[in-house]
mmCIF file of C-alpha atoms in Angstrom:
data_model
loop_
_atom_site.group_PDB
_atom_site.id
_atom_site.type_symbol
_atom_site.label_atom_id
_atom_site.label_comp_id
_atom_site.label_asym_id
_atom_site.label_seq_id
_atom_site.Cartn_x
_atom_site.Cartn_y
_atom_site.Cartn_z
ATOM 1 C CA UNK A 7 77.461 104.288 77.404
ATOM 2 C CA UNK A 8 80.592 104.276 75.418
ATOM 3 C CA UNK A 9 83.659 102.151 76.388
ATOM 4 C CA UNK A 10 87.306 102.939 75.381
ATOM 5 C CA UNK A 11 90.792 101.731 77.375
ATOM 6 C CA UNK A 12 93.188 103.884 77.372
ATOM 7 C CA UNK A 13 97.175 103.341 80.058
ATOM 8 C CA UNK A 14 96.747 104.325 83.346
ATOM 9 C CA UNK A 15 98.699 106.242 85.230
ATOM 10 C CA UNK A 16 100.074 105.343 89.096
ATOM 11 C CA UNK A 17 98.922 107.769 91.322
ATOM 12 C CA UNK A 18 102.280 109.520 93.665
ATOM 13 C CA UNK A 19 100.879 111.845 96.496
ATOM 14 C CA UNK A 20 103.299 114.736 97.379
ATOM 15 C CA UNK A 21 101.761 114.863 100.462
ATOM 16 C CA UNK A 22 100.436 113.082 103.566
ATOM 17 C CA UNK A 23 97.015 112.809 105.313
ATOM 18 C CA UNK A 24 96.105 112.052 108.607
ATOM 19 C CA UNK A 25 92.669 110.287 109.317
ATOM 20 C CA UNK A 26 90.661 111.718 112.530
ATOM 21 C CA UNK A 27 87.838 108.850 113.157
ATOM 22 C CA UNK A 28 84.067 109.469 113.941
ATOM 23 C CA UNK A 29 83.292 108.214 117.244
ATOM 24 C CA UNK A 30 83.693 104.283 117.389
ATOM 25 C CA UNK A 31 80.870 101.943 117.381
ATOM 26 C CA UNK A 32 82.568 99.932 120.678
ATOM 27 C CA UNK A 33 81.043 96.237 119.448
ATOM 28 C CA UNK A 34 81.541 93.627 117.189
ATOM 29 C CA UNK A 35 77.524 92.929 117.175
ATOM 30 C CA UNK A 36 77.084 96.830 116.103
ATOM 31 C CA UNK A 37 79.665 96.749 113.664
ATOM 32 C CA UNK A 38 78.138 93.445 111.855
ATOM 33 C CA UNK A 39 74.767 94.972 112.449
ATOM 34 C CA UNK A 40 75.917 98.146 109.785
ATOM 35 C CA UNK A 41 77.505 95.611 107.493
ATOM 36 C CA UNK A 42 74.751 93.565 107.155
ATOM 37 C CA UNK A 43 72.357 97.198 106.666
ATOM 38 C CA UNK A 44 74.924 98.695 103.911
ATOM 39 C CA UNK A 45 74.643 95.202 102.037
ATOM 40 C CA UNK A 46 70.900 95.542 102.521
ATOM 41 C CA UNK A 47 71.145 99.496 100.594
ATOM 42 C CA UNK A 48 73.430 97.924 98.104
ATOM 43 C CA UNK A 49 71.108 95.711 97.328
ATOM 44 C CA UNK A 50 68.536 97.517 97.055
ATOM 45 C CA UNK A 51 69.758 99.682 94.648
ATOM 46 C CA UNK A 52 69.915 102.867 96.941
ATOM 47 C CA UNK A 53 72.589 105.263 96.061
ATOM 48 C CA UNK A 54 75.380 106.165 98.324
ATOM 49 C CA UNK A 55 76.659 109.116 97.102
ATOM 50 C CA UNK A 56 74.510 111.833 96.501
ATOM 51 C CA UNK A 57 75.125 115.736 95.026
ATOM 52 C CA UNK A 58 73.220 116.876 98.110
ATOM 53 C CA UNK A 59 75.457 115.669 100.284
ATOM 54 C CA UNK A 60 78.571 116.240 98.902
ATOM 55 C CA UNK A 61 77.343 119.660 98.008
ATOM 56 C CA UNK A 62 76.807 119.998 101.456
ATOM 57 C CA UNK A 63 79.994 118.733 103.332
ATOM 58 C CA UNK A 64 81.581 121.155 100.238
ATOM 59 C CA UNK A 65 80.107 124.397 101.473
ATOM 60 C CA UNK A 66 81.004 123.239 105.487
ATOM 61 C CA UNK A 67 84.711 122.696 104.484
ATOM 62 C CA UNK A 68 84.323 126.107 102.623
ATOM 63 C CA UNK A 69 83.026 127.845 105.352
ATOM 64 C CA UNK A 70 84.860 126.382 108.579
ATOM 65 C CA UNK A 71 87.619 125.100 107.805
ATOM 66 C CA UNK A 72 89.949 126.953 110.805
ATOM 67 C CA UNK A 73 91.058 124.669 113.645
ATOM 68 C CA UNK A 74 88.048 123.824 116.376
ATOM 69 C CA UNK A 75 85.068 124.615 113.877
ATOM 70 C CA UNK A 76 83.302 121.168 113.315
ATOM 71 C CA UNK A 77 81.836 119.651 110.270
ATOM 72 C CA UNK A 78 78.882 117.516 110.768
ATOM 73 C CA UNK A 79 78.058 114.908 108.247
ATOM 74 C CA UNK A 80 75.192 112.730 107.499
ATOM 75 C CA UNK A 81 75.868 108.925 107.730
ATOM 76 C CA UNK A 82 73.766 106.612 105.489
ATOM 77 C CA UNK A 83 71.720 105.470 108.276
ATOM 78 C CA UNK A 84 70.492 109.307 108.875
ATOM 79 C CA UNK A 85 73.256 108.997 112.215
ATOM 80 C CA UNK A 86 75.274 112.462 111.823
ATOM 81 C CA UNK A 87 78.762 112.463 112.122
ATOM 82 C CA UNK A 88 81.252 115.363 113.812
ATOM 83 C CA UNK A 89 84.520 115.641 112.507
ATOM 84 C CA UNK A 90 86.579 118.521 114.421
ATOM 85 C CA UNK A 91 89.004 120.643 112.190
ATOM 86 C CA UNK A 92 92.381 120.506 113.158
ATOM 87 C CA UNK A 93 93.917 122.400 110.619
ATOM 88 C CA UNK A 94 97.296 124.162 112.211
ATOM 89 C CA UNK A 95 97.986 121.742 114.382
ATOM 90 C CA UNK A 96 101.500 120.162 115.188
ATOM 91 C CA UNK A 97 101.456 116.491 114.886
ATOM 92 C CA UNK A 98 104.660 114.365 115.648
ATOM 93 C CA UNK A 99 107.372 113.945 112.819
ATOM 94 C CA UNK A 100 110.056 111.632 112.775
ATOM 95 C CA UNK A 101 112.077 113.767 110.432
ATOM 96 C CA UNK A 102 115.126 116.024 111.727
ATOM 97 C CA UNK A 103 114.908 119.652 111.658
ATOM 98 C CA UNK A 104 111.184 119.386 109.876
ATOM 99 C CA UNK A 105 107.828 119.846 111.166
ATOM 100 C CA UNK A 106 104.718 118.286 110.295
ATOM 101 C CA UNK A 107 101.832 120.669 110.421
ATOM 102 C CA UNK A 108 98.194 119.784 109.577
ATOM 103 C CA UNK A 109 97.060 121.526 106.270
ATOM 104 C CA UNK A 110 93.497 122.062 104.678
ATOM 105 C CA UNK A 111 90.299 119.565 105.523
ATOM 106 C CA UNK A 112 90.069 117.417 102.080
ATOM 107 C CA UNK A 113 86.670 115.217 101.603
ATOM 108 C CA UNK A 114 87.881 111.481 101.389
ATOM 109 C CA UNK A 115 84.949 108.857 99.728
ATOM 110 C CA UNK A 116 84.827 105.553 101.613
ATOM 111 C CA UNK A 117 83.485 102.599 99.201
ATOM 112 C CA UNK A 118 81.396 100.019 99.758
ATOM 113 C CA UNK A 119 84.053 97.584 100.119
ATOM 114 C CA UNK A 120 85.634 99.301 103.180
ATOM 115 C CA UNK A 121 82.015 99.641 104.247
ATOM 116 C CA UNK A 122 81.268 95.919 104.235
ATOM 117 C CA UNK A 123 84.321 95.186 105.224
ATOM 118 C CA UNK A 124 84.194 93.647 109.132
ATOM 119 C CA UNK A 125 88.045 93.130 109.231
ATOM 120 C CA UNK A 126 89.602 97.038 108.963
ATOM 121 C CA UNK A 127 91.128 98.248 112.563
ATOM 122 C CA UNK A 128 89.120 101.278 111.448
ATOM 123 C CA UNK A 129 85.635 99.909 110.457
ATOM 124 C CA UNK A 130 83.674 100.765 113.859
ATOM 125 C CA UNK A 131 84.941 104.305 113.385
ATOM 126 C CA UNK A 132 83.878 104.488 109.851
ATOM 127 C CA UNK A 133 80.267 102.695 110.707
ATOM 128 C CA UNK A 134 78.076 103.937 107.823
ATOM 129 C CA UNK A 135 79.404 107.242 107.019
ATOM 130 C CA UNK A 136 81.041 107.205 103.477
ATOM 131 C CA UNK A 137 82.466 111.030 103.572
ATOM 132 C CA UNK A 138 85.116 111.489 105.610
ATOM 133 C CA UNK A 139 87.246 114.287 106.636
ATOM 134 C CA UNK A 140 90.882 113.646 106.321
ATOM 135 C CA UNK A 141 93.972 116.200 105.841
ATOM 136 C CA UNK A 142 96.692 117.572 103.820
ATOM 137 C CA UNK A 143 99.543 117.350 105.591
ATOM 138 C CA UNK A 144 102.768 120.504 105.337
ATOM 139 C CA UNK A 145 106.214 119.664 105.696
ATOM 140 C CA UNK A 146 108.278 123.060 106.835
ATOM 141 C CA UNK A 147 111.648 123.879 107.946
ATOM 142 C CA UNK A 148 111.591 123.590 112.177
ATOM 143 C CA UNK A 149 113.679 126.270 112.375
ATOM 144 C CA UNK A 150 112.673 128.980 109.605
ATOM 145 C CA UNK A 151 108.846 127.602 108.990
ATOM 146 C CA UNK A 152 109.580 127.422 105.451
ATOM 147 C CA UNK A 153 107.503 125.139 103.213
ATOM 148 C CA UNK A 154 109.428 121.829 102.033
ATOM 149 C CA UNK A 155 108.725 120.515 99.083
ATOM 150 C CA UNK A 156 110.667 117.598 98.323
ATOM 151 C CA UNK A 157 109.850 117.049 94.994
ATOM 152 C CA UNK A 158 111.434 118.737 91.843
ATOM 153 C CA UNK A 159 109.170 120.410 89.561
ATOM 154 C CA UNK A 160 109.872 121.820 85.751
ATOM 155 C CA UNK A 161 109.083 125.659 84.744
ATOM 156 C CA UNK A 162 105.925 126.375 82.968
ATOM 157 C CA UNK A 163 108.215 126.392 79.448
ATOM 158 C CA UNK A 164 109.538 123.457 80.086
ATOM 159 C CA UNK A 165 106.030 121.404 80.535
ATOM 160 C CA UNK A 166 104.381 123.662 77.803
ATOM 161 C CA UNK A 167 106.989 122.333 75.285
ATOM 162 C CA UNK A 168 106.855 118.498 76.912
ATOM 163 C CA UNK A 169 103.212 118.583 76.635
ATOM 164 C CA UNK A 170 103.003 119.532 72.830
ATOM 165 C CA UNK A 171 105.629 117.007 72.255
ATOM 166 C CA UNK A 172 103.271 114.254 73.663
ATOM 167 C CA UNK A 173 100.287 115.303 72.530
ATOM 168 C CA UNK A 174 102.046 115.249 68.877
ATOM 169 C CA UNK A 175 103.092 111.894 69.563
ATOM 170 C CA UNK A 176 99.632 110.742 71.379
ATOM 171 C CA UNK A 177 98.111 112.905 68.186
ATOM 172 C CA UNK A 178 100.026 110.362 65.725
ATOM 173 C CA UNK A 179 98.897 107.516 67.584
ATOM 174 C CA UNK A 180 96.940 104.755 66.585
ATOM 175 C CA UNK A 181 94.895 103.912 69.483
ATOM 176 C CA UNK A 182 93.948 108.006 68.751
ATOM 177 C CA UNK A 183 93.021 107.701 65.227
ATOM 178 C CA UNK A 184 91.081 104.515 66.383
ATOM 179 C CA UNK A 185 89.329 106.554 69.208
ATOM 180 C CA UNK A 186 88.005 109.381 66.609
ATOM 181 C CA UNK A 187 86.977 106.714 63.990
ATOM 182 C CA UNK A 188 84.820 105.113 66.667
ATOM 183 C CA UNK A 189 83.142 108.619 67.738
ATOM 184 C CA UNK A 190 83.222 110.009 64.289
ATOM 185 C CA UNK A 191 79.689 108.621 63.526
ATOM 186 C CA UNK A 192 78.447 108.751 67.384
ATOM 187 C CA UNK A 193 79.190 112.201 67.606
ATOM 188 C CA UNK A 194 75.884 113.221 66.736
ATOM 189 C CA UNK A 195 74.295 111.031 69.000
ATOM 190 C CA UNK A 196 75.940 111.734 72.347
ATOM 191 C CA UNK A 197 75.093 114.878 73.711
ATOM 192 C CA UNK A 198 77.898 116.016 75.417
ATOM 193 C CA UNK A 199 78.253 119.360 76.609
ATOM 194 C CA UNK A 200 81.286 118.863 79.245
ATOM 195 C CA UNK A 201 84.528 116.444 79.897
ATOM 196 C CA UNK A 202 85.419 115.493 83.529
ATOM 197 C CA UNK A 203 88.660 114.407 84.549
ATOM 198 C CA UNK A 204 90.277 112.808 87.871
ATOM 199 C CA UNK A 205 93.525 111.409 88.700
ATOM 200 C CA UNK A 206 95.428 112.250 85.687
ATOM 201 C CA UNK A 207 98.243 113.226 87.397
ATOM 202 C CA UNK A 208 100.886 115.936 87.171
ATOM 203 C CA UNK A 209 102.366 116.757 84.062
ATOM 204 C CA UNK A 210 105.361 119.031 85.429
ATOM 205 C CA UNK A 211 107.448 115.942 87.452
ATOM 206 C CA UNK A 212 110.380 114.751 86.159
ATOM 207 C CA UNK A 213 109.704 114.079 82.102
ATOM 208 C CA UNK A 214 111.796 111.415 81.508
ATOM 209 C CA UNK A 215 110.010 108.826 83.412
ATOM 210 C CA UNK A 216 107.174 106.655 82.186
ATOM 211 C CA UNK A 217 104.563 108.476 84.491
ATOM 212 C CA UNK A 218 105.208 111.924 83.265
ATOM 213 C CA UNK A 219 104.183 110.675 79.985
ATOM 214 C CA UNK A 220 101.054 108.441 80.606
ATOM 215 C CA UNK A 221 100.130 111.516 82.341
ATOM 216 C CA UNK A 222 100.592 114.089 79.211
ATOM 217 C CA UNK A 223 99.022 111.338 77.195
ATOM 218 C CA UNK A 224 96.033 111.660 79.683
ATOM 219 C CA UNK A 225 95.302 115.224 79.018
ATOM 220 C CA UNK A 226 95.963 115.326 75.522
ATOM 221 C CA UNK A 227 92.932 112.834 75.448
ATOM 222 C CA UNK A 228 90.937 115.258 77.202
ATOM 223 C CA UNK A 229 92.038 117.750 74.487
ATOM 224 C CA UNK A 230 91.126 115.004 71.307
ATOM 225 C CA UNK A 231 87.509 114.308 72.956
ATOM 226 C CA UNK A 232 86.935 118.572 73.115
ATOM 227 C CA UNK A 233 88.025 118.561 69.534
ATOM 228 C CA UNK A 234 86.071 115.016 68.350
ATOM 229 C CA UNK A 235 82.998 117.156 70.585
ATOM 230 C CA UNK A 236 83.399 120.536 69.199
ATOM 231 C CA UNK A 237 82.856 120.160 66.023
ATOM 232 C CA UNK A 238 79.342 121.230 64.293
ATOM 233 C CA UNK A 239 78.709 123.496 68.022
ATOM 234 C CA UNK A 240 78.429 127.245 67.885
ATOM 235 C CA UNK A 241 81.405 129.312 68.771
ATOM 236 C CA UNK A 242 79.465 130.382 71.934
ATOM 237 C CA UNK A 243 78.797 126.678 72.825
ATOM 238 C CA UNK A 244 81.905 125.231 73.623
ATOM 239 C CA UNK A 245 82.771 121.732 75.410
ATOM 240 C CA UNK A 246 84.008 122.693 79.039
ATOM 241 C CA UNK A 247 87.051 120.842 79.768
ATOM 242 C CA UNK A 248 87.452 120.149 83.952
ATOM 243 C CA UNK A 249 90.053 118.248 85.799
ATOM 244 C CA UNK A 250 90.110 117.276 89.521
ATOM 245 C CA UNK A 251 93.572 115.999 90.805
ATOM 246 C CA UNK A 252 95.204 116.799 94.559
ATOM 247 C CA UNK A 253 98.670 116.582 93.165
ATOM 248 C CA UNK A 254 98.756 118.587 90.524
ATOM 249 C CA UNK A 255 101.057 122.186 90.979
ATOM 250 C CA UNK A 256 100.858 125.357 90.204
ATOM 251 C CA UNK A 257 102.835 125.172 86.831
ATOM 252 C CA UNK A 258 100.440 122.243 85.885
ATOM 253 C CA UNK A 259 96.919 124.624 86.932
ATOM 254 C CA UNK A 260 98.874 127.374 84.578
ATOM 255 C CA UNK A 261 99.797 124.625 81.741
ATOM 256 C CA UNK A 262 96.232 123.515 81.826
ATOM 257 C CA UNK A 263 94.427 126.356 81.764
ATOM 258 C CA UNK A 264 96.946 127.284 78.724
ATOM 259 C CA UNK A 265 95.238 124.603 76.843
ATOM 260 C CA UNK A 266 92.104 125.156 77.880
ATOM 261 C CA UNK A 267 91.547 122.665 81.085
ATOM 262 C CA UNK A 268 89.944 124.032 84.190
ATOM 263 C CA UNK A 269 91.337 122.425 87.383
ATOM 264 C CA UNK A 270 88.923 122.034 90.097
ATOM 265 C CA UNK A 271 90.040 121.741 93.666
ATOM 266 C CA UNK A 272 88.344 117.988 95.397
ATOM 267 C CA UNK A 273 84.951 117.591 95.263
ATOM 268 C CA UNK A 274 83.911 120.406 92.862
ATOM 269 C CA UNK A 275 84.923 118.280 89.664
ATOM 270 C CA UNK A 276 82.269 115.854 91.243
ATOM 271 C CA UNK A 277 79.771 118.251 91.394
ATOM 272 C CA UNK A 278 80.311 118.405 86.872
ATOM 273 C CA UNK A 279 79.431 115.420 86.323
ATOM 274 C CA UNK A 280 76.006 115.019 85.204
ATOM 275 C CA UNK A 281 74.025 112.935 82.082
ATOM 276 C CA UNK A 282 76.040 115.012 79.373
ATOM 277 C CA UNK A 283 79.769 114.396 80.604
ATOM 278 C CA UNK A 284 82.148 112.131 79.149
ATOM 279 C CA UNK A 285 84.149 111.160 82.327
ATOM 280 C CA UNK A 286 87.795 110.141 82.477
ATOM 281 C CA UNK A 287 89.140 108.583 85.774
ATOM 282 C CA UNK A 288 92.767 106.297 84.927
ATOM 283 C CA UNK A 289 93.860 104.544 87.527
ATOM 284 C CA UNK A 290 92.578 106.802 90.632
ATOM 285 C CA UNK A 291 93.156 106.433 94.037
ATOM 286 C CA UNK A 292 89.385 106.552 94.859
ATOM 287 C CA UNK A 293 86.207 105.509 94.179
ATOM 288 C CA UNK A 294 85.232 107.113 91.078
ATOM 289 C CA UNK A 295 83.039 104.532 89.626
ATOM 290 C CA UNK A 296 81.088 104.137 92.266
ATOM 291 C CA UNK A 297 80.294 107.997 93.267
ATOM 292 C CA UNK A 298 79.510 108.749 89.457
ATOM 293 C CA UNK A 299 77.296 105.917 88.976
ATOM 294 C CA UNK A 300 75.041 107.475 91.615
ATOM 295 C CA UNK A 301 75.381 111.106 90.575
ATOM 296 C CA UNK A 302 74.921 110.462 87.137
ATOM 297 C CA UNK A 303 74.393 108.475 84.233
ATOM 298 C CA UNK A 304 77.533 109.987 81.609
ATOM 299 C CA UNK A 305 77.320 110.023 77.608
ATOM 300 C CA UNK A 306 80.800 108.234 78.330
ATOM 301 C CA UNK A 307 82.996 106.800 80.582
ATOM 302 C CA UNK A 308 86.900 106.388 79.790
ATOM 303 C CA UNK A 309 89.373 104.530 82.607
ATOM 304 C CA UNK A 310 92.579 102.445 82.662
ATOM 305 C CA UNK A 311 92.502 98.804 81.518
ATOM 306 C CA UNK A 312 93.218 96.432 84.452
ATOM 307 C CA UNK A 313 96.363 94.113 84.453
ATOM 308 C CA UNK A 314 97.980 91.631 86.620
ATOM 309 C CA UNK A 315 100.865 92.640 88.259
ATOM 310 C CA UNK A 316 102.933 90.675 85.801
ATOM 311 C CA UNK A 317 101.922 92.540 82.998
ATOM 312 C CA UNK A 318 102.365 96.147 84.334
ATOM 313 C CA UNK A 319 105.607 96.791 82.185
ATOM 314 C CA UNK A 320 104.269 94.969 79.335
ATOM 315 C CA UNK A 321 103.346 98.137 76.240
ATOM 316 C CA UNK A 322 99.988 98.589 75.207
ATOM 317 C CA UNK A 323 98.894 98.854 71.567
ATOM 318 C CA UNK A 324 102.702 99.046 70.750
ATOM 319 C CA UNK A 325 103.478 101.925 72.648
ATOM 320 C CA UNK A 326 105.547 102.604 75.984
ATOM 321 C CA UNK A 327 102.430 103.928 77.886
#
């Protein structure tokens, strides 16, 4: 499996989520009892995340996802799991004149670190389930039941023209040029028939800060690897180009899509990646690793190169990414 660095980019939520826990495991002795059986798994080399069961908890959320239907999902010790939706609900907000209501069902991965972990408030809830059902979260007007949005967004001009600036610039680049001279003579080797992005972030937020550009940067790689890909493949046998990300907007699904991106809503980008993806996950705010190294085994894997938090405003490969 290929290995290239590339900046990561911090991941901002516009929204909230509220966590509804499985029913608790009420002792100590029960909860060190799961620990000690998920390090056991681990061990043994037994894969947590499966496409069955995503798949699965996928087509549930798809299919009852109005408040009261329930969602049942399949722990790793076979134990099945009932998460109730709420969706619709009021829940209390500490805002005036707002209202917090409780939005879609989203899928949240739990990774074997929370799972061995003995000292989380949570961890008897969690037990050995590793898909959770958590929530977006709607801010709206008390009064007029408007949606709120706090956060200012750019036309779909506006981020069309910022993203062909910084793909130029990424483009001109020399960790770019460095990235197709590596693949140039791998190309042929590496069958690739798909790329497979998460947590790239949104490209239509305010454009003069840092993020907005680590995050153009981001997708113009997506758009370099199609190109390095495409080349010598049949004008019928294009690489697909996916990305998976909960905070990106409407003007970035239309931006992407311009350039040839397909955003998938959370888990269906998941449910790409298979032996012929090249994967890119900077900086995510999940597992990503983890899940794709039991779903799949990827031509390539790209994500962010770690630093201390001393070094986070130091530039990499002489640029301001």
């Amino acid at each position: 499996m290929a290995h290239v660095s590339v900046p990561s980019v911090p991941y901002t939520p516009q929204f909230y989520y509220v966590f509804q826990e499985p029913p608790s495991l009420d002792t100590a002795r029960r909860t060190h009892e799961m620990t000690s059986a998920v390090h056991s798994w681990f061990d043994a080399g037994i894969p947590f995340f499966t496409m069955q069961a995503i798949r699965d908890v996928c087509q549930q959320l798809d299919r009852f996802n109005k408040n009261g239907r329930k969602i049942l999902v399949k722990g790793l010790d076979g134990t099945m799991v009932e998460y109730k939706i709420m969706t619709g609900r009021k829940i209390r907000c500490f805002e005036p004149n707002r209202e917090w209501i409780v939005g879609k069902p989203l899928l949240y991965y739990v990774p074997i670190q929370t799972l061995t972990s003995v000292e989380l408030d949570n961890k008897p809830g969690v037990a050995c389930c590793n898909l959770v059902v958590r929530y977006e979260i709607e801010v709206r007007d008390k009064y007029t039941k408007e949606i709120i949005n706090d956060c200012q967004h750019l036309s779909f001009e506006e981020v069309q023209r910022f993203f062909v600036t910084m793909r130029e610039i990424w483009e001109a680049s020399q960790p770019c040029k460095q990235l197709r001279s590596m693949l140039a003579s791998k190309r042929t080797q590496l069958k690739v028939t798909k790329i497979v992005s998460f947590a790239c972030a949104s490209v239509s937020h305010d454009h003069r800060s840092r993020e907005a550009r680590r995050a153009a940067f981001q997708h113009a790689l997506i758009l370099t690897l199609r190109d390095i890909f495409d080349k010598g493949r049949g004008k019928y046998n294009k690489i697909r180009c996916y990305a998976q990300d909960p905070i990106y907007t409407s003007v970035d699904k239309l931006v992407l899509q311009h350039f040839g991106i397909d955003v998938l809503d959370n888990p269906r980008g998941l449910l790409e990646v298979d032996d012929f993806s090249v994967v890119i996950s900077c900086a995510a705010d999940f597992c990503v690793k983890q899940i794709v190294s039991d779903l799949a085994k990827p031509a390539m894997m790209i994500w962010d190169r770690v630093h201390e938090d001393a070094e986070a405003d130091e530039t990499i490969c002489g640029l301001p990414w």
